[in-house]
Short mmCIF file of C-alpha atoms in Angstrom, two decimals:
data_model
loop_
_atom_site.label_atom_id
_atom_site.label_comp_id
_atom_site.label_asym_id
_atom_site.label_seq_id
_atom_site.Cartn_x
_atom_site.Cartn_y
_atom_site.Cartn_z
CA UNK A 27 17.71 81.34 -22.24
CA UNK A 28 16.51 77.97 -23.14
CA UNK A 29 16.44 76.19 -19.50
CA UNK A 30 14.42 79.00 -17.68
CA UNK A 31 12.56 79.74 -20.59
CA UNK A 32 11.07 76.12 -21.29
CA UNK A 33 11.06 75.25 -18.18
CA UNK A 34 9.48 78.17 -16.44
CA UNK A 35 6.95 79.93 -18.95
CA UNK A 36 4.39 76.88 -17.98
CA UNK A 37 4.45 77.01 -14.48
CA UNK A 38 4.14 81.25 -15.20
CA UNK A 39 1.23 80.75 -17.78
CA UNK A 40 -0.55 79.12 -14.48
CA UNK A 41 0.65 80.29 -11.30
CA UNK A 42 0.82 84.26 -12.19
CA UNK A 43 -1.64 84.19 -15.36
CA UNK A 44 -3.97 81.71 -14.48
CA UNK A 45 -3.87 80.02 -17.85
CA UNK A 46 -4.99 76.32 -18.50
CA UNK A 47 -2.90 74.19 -20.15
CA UNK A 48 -4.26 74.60 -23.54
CA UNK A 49 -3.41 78.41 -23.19
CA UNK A 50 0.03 77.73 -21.94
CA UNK A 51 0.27 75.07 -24.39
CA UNK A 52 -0.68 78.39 -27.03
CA UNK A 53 2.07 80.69 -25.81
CA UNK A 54 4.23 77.93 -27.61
CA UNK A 55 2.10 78.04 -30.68
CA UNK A 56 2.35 82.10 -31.00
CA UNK A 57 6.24 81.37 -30.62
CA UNK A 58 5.76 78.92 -33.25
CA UNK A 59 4.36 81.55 -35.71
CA UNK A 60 6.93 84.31 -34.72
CA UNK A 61 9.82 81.94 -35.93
CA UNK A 62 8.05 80.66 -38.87
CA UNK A 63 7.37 83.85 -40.09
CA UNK A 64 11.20 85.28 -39.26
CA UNK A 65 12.59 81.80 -40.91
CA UNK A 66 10.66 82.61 -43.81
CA UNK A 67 11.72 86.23 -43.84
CA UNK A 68 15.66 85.21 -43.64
CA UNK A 69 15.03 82.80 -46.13
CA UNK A 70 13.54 85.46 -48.79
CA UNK A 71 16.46 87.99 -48.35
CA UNK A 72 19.08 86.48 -51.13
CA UNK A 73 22.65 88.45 -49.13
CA UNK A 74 22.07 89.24 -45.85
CA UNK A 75 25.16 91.29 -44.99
CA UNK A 76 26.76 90.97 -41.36
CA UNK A 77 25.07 87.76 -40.40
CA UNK A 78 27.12 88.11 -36.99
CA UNK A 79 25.59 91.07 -36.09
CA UNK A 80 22.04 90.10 -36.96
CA UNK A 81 22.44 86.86 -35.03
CA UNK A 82 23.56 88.95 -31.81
CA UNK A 83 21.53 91.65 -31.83
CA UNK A 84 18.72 88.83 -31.86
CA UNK A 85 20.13 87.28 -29.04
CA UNK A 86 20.39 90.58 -27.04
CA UNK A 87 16.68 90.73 -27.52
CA UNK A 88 16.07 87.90 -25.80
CA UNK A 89 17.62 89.57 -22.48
CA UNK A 90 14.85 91.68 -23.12
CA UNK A 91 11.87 89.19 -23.80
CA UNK A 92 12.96 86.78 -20.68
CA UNK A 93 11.99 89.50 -18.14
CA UNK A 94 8.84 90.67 -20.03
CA UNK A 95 7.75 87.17 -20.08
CA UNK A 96 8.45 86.54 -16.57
CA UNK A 97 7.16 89.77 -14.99
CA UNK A 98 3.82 90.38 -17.31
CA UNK A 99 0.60 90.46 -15.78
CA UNK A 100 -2.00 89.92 -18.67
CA UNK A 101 -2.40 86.58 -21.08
CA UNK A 102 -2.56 88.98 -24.26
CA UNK A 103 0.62 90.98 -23.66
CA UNK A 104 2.81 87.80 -22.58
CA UNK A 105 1.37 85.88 -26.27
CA UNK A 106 2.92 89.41 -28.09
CA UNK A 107 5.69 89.31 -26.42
CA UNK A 108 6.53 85.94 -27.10
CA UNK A 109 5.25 86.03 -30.34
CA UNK A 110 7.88 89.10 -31.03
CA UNK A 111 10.40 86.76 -29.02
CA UNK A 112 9.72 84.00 -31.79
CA UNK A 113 10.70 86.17 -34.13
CA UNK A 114 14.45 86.95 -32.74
CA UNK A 115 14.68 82.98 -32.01
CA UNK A 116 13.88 82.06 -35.87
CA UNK A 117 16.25 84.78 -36.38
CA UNK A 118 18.97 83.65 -33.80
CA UNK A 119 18.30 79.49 -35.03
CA UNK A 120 18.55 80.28 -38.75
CA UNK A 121 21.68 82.81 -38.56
CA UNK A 122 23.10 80.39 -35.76
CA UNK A 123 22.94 77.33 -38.27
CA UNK A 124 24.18 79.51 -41.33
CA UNK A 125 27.73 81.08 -39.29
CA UNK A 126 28.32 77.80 -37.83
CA UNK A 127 28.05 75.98 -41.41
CA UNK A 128 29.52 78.81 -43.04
CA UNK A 129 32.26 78.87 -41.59
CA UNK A 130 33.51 75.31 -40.22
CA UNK A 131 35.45 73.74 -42.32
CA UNK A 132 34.34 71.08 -44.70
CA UNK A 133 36.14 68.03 -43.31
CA UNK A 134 35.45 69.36 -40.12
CA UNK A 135 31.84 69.93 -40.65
CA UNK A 136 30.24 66.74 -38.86
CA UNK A 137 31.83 67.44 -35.77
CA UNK A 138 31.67 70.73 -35.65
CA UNK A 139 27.98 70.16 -35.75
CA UNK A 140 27.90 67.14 -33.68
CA UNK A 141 28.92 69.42 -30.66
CA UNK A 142 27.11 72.07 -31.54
CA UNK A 143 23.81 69.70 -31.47
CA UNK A 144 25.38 68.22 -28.39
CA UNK A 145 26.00 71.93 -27.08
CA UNK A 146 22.11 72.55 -27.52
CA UNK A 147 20.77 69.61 -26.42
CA UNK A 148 22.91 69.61 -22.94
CA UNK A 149 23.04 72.96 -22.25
CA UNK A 150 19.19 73.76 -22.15
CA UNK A 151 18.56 70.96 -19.87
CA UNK A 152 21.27 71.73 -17.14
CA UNK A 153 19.67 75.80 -17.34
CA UNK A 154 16.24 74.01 -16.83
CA UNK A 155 17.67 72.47 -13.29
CA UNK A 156 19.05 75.50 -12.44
CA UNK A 157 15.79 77.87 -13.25
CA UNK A 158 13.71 75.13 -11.25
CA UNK A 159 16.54 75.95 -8.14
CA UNK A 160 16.01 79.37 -8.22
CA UNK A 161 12.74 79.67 -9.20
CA UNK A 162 12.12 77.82 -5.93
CA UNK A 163 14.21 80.16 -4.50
CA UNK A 164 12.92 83.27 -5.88
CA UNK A 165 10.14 82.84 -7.84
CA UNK A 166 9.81 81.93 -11.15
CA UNK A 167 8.98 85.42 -12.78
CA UNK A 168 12.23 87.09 -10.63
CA UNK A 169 14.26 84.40 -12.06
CA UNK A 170 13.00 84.54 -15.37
CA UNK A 171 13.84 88.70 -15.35
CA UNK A 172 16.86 87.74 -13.85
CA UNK A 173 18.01 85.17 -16.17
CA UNK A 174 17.07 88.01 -18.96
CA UNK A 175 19.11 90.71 -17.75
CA UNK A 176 22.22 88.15 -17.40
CA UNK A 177 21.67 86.95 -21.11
CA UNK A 178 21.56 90.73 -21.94
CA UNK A 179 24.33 91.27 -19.85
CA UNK A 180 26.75 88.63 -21.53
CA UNK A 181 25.04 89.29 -25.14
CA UNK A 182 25.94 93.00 -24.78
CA UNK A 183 29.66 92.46 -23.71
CA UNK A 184 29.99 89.74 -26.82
CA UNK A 185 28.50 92.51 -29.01
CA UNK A 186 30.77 95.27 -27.86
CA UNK A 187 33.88 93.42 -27.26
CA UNK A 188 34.10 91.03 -31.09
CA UNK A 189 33.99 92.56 -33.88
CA UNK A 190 34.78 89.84 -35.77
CA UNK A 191 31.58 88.11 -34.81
CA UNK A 192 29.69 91.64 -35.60
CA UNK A 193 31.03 91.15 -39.14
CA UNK A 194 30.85 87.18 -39.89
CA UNK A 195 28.90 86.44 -43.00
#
């Protein structure tokens, strides 16, 4: 999700919205507040039960904001949608953190989220040169839908297939 979505929602706020840059540079911003406001809403609830399944049922909804991103026609619905998509990724980033932390053990716990980080940081990147390759290909928004219904794809299996994950606290 993160390599088509950072690198492709600019070149989509221009080429099929015909945003400037400070308006492309605002889709960000509305993301912002959708996180915020989710990372604030985690934060308030004391025992969130099943933690797992939260954290992929808010990934599965980003195999549903990629293509709505990529394949809406107006400036106002893509900001709610990724406003809305915001609000699964302060969901997905918060829960991700907590299971990982949760659940490593202590003198384990640097590494463990040493290649997580390094996980994050090199993964996004590499999806960025591949959603530039095929967005050449076929288009950014066809991409972007299609990179949506693979994360959904994957996200659904992983959801359906571990229950352990569904249960993780």
């Amino acid at each position: 999700m993160m390599g088509p979505f950072g690198t492709l929602l600019p070149q989509i706020a221009k080429e099929e919205l015909g945003s400037s840059p400070f308006e492309a540079g605002l889709l960000f911003a509305f993301m912002g507040a959708g996180m915020m406001i989710s990372s604030l809403g985690i934060a308030s609830v004391p025992d969130l039960k099943n933690k797992g399944g939260w954290f992929m049922v808010s990934l599965m909804t980003a195999g549903f904001v990629l293509p709505a991103l990529g394949l809406s026609p107006w400036y106002a619905l893509t900001a709610v949608v990724i406003f809305l998509g915001g609000m699964g990724g302060g969901v997905f980033m918060n829960l991700n953190q907590t299971l990982v932390q949760a659940n490593s053990p202590h003198e384990m716990m640097g590494r463990v989220v040493g290649i997580h980080t390094l996980a994050f940081q090199g993964i996004g990147p590499m999806g960025g040169i591949l959603a530039g390759f095929m967005a050449a290909w076929l288009g950014a928004p066809i991409w972007m839908a299609i990179s949506g219904g693979i994360l959904l794809a994957l996200t659904t299996m992983a959801f359906l297939t571990q229950p352990v994950l569904r249960k993780m606290e």
